[in-house]
PDB file of C-alpha atoms in Angstrom:
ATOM      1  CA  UNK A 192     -14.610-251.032 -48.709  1.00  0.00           C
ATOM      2  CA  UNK A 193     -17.576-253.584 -47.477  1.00  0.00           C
ATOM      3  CA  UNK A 194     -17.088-255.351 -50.772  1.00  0.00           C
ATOM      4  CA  UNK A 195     -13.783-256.192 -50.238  1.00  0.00           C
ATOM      5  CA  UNK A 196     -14.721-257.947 -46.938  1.00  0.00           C
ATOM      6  CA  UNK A 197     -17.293-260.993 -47.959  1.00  0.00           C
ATOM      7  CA  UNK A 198     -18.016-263.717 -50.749  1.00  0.00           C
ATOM      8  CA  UNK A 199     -17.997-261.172 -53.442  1.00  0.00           C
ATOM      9  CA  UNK A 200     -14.313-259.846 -52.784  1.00  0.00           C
ATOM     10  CA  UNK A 201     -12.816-261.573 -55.458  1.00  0.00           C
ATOM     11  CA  UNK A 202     -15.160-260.346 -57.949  1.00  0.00           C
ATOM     12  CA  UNK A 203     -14.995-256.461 -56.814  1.00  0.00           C
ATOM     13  CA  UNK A 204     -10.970-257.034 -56.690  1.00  0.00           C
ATOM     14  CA  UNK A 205     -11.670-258.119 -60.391  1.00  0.00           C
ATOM     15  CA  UNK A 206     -13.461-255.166 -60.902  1.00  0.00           C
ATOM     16  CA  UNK A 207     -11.245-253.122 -59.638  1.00  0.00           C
ATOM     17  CA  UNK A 208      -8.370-254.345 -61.343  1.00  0.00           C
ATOM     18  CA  UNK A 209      -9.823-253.367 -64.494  1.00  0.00           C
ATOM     19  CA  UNK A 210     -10.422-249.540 -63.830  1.00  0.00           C
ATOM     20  CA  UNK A 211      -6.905-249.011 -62.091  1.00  0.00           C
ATOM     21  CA  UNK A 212      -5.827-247.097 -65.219  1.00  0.00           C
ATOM     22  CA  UNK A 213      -9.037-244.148 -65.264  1.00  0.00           C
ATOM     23  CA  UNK A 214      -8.293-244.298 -61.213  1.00  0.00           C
ATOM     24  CA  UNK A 215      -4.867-243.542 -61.196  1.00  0.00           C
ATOM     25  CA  UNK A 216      -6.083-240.840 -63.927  1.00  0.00           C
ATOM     26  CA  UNK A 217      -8.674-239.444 -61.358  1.00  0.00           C
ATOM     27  CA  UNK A 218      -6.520-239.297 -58.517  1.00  0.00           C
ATOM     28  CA  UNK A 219      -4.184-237.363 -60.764  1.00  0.00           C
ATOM     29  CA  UNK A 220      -6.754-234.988 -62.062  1.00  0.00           C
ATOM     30  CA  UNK A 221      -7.487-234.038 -58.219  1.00  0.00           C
ATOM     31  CA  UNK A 222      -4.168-233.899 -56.862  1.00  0.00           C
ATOM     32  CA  UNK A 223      -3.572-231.063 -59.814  1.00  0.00           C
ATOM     33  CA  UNK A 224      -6.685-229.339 -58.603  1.00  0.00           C
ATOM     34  CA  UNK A 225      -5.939-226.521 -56.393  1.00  0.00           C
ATOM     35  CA  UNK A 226      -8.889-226.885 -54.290  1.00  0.00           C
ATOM     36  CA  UNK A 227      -9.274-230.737 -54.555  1.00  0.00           C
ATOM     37  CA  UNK A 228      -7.093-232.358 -52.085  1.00  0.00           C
ATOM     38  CA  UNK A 229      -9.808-233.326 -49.815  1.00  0.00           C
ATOM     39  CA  UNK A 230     -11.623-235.130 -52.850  1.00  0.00           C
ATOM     40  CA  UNK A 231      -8.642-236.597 -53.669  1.00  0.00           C
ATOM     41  CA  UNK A 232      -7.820-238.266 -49.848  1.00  0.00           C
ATOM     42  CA  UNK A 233     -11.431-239.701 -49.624  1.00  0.00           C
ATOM     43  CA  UNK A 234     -10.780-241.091 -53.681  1.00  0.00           C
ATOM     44  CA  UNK A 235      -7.218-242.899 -52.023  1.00  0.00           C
ATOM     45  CA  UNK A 236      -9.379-244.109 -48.995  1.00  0.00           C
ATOM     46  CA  UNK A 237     -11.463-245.862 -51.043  1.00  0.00           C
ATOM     47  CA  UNK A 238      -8.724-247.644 -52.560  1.00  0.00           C
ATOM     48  CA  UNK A 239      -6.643-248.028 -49.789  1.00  0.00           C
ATOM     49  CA  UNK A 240      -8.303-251.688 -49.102  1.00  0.00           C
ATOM     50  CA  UNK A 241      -7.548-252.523 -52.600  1.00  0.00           C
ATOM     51  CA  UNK A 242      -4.229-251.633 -52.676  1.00  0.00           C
ATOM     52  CA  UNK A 243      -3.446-253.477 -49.418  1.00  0.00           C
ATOM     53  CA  UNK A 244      -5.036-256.632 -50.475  1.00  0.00           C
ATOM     54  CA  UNK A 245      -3.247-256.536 -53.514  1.00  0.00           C
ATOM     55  CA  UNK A 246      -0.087-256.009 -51.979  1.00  0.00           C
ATOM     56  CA  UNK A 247       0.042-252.939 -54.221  1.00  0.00           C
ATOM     57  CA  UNK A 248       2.157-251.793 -51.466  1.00  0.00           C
ATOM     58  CA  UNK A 249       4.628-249.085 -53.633  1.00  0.00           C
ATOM     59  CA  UNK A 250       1.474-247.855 -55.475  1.00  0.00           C
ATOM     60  CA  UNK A 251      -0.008-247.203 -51.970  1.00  0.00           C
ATOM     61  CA  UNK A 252       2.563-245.609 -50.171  1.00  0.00           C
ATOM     62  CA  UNK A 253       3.453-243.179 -52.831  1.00  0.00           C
ATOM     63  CA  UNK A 254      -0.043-242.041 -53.456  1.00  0.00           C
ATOM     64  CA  UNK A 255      -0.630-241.361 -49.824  1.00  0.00           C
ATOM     65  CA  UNK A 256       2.706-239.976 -49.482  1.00  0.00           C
ATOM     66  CA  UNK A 257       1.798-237.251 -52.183  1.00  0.00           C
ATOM     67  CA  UNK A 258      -1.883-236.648 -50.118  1.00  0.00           C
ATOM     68  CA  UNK A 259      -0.932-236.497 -46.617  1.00  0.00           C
ATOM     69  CA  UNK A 260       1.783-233.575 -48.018  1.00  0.00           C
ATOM     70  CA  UNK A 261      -1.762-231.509 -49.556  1.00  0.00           C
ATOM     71  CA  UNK A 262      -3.253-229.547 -46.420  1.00  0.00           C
ATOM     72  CA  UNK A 263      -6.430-231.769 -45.348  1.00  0.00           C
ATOM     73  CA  UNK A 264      -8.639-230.014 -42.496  1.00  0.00           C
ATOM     74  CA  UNK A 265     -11.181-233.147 -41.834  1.00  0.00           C
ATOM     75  CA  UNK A 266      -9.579-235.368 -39.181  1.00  0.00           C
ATOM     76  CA  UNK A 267     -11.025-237.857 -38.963  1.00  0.00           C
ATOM     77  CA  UNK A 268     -10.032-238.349 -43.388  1.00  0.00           C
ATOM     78  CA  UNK A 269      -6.281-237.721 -42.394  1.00  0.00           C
ATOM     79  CA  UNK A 270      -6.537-240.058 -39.746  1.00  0.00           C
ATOM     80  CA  UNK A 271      -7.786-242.733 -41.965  1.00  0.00           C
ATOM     81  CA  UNK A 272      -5.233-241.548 -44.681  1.00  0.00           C
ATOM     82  CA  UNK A 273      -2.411-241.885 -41.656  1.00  0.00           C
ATOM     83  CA  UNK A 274      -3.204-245.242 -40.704  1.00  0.00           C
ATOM     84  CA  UNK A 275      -2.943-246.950 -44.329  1.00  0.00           C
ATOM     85  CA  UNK A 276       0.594-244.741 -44.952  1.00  0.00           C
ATOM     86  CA  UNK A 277       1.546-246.409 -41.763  1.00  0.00           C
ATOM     87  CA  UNK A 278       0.105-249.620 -42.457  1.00  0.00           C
ATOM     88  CA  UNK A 279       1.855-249.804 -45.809  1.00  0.00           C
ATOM     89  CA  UNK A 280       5.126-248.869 -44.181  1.00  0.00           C
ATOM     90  CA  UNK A 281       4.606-251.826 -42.061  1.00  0.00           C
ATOM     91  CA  UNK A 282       4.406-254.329 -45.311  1.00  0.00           C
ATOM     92  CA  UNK A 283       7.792-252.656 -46.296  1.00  0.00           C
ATOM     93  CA  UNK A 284       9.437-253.942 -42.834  1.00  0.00           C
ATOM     94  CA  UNK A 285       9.762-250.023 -42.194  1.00  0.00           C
ATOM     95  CA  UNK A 286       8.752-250.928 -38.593  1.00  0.00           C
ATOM     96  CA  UNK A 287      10.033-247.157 -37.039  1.00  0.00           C
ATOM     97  CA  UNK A 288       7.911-245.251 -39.503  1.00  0.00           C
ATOM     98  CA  UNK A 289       4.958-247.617 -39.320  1.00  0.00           C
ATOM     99  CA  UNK A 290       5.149-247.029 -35.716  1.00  0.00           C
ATOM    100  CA  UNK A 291       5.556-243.569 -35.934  1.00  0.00           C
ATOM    101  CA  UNK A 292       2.634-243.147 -38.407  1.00  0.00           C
ATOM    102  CA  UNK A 293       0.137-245.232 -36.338  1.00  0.00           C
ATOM    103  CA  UNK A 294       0.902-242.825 -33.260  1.00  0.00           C
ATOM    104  CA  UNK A 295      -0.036-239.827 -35.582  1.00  0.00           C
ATOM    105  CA  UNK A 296      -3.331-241.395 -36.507  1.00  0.00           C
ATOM    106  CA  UNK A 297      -4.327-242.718 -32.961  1.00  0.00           C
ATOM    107  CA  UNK A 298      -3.708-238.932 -31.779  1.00  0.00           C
ATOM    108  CA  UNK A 299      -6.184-237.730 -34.773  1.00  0.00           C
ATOM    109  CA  UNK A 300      -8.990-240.478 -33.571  1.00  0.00           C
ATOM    110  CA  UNK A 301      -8.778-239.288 -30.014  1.00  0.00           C
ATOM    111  CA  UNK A 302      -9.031-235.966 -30.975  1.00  0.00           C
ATOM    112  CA  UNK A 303     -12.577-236.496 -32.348  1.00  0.00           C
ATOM    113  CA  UNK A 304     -15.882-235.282 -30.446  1.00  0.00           C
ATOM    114  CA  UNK A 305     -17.685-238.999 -31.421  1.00  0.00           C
ATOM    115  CA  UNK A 306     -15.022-241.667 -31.138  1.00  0.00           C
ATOM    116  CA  UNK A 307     -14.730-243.648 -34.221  1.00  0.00           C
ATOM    117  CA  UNK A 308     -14.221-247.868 -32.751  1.00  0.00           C
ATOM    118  CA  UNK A 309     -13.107-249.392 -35.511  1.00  0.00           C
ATOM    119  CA  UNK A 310     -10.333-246.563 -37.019  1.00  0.00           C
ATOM    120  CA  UNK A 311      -9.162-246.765 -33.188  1.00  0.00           C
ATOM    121  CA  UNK A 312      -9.248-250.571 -33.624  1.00  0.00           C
ATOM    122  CA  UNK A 313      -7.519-250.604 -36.941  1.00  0.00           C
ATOM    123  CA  UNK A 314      -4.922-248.690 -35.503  1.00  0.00           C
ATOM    124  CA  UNK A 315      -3.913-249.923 -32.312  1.00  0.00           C
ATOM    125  CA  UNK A 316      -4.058-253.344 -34.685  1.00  0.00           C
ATOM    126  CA  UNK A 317      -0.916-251.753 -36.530  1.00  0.00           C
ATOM    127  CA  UNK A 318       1.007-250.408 -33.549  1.00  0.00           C
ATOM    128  CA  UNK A 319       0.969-253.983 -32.263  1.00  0.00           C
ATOM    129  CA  UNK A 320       2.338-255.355 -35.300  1.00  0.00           C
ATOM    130  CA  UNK A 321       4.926-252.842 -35.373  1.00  0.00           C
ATOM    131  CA  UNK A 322       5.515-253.645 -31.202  1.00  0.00           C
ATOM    132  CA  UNK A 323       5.993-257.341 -32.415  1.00  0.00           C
ATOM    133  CA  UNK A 324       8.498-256.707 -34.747  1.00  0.00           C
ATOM    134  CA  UNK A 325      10.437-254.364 -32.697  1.00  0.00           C
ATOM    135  CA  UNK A 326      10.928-257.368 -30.466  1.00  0.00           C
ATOM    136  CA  UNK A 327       8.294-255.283 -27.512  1.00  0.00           C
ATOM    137  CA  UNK A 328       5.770-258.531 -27.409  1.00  0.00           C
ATOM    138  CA  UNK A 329       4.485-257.175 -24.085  1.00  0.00           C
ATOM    139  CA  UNK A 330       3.363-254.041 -26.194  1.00  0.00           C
ATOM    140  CA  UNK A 331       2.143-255.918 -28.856  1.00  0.00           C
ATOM    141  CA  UNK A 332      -0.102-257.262 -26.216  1.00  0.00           C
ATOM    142  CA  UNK A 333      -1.672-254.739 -25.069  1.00  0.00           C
ATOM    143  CA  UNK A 334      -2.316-253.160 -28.812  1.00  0.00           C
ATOM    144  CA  UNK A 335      -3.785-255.844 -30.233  1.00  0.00           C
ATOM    145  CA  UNK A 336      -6.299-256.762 -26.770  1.00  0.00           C
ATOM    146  CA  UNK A 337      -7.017-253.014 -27.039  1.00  0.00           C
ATOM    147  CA  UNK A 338      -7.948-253.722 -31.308  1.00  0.00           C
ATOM    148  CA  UNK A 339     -10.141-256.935 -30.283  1.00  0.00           C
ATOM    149  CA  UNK A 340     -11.952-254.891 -27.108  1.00  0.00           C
ATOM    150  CA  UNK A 341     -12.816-252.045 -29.468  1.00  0.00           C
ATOM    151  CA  UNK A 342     -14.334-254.238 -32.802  1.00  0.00           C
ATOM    152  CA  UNK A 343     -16.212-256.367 -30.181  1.00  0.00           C
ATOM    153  CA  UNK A 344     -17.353-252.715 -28.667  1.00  0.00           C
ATOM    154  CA  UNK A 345     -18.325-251.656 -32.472  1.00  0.00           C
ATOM    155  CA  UNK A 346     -20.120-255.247 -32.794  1.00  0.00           C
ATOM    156  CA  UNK A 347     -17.604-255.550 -36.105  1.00  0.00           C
ATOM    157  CA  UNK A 348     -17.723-259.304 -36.279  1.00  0.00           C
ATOM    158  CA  UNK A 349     -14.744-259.282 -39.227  1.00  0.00           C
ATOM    159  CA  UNK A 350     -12.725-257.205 -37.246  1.00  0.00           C
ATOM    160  CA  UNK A 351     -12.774-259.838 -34.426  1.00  0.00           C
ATOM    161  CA  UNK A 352     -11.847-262.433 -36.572  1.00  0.00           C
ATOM    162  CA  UNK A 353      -8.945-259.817 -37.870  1.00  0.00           C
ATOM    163  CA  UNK A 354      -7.665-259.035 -34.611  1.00  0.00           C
ATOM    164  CA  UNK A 355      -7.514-262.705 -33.606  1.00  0.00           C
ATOM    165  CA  UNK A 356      -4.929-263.513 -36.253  1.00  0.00           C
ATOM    166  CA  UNK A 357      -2.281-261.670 -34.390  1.00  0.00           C
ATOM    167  CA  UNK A 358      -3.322-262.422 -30.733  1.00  0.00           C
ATOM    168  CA  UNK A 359      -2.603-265.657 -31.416  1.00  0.00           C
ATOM    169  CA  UNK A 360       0.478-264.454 -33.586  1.00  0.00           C
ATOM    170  CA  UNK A 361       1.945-262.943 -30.406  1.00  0.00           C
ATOM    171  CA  UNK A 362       1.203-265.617 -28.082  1.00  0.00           C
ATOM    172  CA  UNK A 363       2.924-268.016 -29.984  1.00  0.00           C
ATOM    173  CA  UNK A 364       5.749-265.501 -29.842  1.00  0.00           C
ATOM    174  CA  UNK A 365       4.934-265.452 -26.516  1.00  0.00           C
ATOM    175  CA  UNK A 366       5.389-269.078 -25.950  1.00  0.00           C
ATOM    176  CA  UNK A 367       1.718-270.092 -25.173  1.00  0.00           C
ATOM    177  CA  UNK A 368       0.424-272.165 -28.056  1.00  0.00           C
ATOM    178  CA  UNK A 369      -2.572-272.977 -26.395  1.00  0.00           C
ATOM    179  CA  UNK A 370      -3.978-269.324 -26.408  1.00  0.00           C
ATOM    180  CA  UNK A 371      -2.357-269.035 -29.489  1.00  0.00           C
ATOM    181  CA  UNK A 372      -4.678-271.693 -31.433  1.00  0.00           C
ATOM    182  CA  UNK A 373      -7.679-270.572 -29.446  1.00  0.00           C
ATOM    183  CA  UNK A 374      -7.321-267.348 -30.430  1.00  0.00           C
ATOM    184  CA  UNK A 375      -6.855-268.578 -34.534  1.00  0.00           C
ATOM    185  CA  UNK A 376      -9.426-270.930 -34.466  1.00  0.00           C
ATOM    186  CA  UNK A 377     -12.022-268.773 -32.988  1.00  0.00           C
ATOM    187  CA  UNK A 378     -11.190-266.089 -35.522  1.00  0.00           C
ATOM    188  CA  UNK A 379     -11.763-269.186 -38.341  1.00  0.00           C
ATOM    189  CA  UNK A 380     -14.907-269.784 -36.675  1.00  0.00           C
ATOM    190  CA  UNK A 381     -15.821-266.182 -36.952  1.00  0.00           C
ATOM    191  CA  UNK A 382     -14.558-265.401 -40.666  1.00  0.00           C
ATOM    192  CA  UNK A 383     -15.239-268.422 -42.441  1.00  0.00           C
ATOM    193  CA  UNK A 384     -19.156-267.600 -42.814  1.00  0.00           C
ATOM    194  CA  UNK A 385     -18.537-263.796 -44.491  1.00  0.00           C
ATOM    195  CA  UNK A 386     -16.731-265.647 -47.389  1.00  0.00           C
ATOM    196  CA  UNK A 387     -13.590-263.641 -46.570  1.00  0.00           C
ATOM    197  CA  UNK A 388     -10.724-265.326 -48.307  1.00  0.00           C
ATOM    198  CA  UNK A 389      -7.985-262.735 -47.217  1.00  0.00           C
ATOM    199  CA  UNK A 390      -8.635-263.105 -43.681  1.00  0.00           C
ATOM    200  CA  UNK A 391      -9.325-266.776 -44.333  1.00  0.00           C
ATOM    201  CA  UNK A 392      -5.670-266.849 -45.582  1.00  0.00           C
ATOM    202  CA  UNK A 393      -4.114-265.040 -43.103  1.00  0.00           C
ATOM    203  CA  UNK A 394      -5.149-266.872 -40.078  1.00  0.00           C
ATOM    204  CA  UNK A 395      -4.482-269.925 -42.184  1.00  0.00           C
ATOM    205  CA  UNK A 396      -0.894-269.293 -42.522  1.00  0.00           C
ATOM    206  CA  UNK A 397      -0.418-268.501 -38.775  1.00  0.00           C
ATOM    207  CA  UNK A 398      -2.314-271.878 -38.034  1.00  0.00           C
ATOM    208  CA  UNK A 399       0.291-273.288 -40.512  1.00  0.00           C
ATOM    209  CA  UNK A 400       3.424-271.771 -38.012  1.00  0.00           C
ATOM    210  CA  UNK A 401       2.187-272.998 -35.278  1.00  0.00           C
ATOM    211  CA  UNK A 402       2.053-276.233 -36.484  1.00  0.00           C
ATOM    212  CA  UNK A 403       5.055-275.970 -37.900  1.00  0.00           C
ATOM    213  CA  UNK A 404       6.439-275.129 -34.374  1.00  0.00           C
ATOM    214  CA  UNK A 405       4.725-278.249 -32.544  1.00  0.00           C
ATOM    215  CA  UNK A 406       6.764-280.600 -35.394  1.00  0.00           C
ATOM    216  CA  UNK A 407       3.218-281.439 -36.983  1.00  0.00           C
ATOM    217  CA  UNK A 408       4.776-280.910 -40.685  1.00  0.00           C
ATOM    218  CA  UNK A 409       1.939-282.808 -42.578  1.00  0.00           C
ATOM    219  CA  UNK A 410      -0.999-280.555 -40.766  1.00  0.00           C
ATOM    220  CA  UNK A 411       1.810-277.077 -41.475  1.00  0.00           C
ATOM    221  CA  UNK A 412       2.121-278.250 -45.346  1.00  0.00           C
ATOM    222  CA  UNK A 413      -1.734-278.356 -45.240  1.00  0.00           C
ATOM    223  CA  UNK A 414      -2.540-275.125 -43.158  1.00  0.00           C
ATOM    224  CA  UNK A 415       0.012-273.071 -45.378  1.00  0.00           C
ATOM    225  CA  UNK A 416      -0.892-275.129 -49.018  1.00  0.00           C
ATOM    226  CA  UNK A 417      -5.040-273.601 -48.348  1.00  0.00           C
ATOM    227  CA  UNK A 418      -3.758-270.604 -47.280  1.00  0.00           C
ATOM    228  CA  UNK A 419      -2.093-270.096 -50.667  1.00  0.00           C
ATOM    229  CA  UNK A 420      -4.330-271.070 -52.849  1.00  0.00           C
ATOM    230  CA  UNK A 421      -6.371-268.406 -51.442  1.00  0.00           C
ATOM    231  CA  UNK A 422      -3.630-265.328 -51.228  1.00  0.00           C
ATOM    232  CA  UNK A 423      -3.298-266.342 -54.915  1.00  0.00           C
ATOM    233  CA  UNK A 424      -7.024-265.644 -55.534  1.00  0.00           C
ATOM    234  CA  UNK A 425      -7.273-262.588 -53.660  1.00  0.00           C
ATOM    235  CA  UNK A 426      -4.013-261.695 -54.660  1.00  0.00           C
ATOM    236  CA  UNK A 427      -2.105-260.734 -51.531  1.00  0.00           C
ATOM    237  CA  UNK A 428       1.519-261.077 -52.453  1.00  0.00           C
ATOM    238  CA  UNK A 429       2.769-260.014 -48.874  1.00  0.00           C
ATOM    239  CA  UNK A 430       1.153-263.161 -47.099  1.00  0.00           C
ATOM    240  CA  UNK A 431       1.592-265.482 -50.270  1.00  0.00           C
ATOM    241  CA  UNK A 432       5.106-265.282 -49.505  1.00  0.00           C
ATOM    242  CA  UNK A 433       4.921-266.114 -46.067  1.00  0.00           C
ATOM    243  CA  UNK A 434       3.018-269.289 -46.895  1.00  0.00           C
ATOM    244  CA  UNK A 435       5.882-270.345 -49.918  1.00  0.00           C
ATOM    245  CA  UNK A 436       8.417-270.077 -46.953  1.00  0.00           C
ATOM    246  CA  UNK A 437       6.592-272.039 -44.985  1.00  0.00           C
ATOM    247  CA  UNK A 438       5.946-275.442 -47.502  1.00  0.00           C
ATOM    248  CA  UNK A 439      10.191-273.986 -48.551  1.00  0.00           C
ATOM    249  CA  UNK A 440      10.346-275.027 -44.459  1.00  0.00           C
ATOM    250  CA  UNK A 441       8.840-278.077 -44.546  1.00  0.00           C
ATOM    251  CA  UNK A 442       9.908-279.321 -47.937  1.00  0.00           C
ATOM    252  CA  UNK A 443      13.378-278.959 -46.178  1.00  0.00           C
ATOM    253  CA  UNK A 444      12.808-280.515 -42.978  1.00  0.00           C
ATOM    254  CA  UNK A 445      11.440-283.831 -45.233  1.00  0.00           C
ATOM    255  CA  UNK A 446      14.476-284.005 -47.463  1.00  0.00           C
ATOM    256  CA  UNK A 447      13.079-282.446 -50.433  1.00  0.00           C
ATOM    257  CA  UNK A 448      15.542-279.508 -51.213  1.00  0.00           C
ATOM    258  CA  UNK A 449      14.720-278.913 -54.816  1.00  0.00           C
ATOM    259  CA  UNK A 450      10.885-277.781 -53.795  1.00  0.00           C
ATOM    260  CA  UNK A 451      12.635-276.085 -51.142  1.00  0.00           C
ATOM    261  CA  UNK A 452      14.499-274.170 -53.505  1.00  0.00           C
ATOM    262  CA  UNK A 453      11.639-273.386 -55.816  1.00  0.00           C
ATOM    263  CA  UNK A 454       9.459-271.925 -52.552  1.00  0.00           C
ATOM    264  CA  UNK A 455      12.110-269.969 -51.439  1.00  0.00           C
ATOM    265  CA  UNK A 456      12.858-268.575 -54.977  1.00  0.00           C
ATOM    266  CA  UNK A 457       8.782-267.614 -55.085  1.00  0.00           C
ATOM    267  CA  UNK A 458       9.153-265.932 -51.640  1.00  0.00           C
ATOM    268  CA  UNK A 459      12.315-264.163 -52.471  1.00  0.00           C
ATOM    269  CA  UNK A 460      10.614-262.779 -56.032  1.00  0.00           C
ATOM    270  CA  UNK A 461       7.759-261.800 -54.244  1.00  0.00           C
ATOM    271  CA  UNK A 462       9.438-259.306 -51.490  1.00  0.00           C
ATOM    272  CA  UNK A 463      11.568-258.178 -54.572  1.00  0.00           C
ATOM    273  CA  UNK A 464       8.746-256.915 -56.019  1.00  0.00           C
ATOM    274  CA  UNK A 465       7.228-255.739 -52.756  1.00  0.00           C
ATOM    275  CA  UNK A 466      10.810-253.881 -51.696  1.00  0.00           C
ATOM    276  CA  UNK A 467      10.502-255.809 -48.395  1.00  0.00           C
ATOM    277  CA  UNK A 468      14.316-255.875 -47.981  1.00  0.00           C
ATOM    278  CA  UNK A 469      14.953-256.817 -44.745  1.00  0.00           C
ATOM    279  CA  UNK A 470      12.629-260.558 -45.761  1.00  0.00           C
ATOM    280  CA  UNK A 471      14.599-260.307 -49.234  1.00  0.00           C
ATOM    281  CA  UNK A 472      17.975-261.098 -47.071  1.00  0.00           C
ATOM    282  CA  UNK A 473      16.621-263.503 -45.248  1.00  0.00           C
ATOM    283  CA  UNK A 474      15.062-265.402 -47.797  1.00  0.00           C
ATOM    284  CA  UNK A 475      18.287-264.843 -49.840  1.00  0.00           C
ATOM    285  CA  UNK A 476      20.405-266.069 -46.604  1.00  0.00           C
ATOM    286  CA  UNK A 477      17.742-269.674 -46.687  1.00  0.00           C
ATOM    287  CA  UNK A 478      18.631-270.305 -50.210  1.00  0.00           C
ATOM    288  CA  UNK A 479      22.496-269.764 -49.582  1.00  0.00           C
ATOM    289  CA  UNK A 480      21.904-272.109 -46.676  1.00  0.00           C
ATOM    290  CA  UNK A 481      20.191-275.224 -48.217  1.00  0.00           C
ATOM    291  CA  UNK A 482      22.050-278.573 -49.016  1.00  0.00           C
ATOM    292  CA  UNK A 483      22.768-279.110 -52.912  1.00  0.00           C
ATOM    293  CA  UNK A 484      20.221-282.405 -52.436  1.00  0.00           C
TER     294      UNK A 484
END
């Protein structure tokens, strides 16, 4: 997955794209095997980046859903396997599973005689996410300090930058804006150079909230209008419809309710397709919400 993390990203998306039927074939072919299931895992790892990047978040889940019920005696595989499944629960809002998941993984990497840093960091980099939704920011914390000790440990300079996004996510939560955009900025600072558009994008679009929060609308419109240009060109639906509800926000706030509208309806189309109910309703509940003009 090293090409999915750089300036050629796009191009190996691209690539992928255009072998996802013979893929899906493969992965079939194995899963029939009776003696394949192992080949099969290490096959879905390999695409689990893809997927997630694509917001090919159904597509994911299932196919990890049918490998994690095939007997698989590596552990360090199934916890790879477990973290995505819970990961991808996550982009579904399914917060409890997600949760429950990334607990089942963490246990697998501990369990290993040579500690792997960066599945730990991955990890712990979900079960924070999953804290900060469940309203435990305090947990959150801790998960995602633990995520950005253990990529600096592994000297994984994108995985910094990764971590960083939500840090500064929860301290904004949190109340402190001025960790918040230290922690943002310095993960800009580390990710811009790799030519990583996805995690360009997604520290973008928390950049773009926080701006949004300190009443700067103008420097929020422009945070959140880079940040989709790139989730378009990557492709990462989930994030893309952050950003439309964030220019939906601001169009709002400046009197302009009929590009409101139109965001909104792009955010709400996008978690449609996604299955992300619980952003569905509250999208739906903006739109029901805004003045006629």
């Amino acid at each position: 997955d090293s090409h999915l993390r750089g300036g050629e990203q796009i191009d190996w998306l691209r690539r992928l794209d255009q072998e996802t039927d013979n893929l899906r074939a493969a992965l079939n072919w194995a899963l029939a095997q009776p003696d394949y299931a192992e080949q099969a895992a290490r096959m879905a790892l390999a695409l689990c980046w893809y997927w997630r990047i694509r917001s090919r978040v159904i597509e994911g889940r299932t196919w990890l859903r049918r490998i994690r019920q095939e007997v698989i005696d590596d552990r360090a595989l199934l916890a790879a396997i477990t973290y995505h499944a819970g990961h991808f629960a996550w982009m579904q809002a399914d917060y409890d599973r997600a949760m429950a998941l990334q607990e089942a993984s963490l246990s697998l990497w501990q369990s290993l005689e040579q500690p792997n840093l960066v599945g730990l960091a991955l990890t712990r980099h979900t079960m924070g996410m999953a804290s900060h939704h469940q309203g435990d920011l305090a947990a959150a914390a801790a998960h995602f300090q633990a995520s950005l000790d253990l990529f600096a440990r592994a000297e994984d300079v994108w995985g910094m930058a990764f971590a960083r996004q939500w840090l500064g996510a929860n301290c904004l939560r949190l109340g402190d804006v001025a960790q918040a955009q230290a922690h943002l900025e310095r993960g800009l600072e580390l990710i811009r150079p790799s030519g990583d558009k996805w995690v360009t994008s997604l520290l973008l679009t928390w950049l773009a909230e926080l701006a949004w929060q300190e009443g700067e609308l103008a420097q929020a419109a422009r945070y959140a209008e880079e940040a989709c240009q790139l989730q378009e060109a990557v492709g990462h639906a989930h994030s893309l419809a952050v950003s439309w509800q964030m220019l939906a926000q601001v169009a709002q706030k400046t009197g302009d309710m009929a590009a409101a509208r139109r965001h909104y309806r792009a955010a709400l189309n996008i978690y449609e397709k996604l299955g992300n109910r619980p952003n569905m309703t509250a999208v739906q509940a903006a739109l029901d919400n805004l003045p006629l003009s």
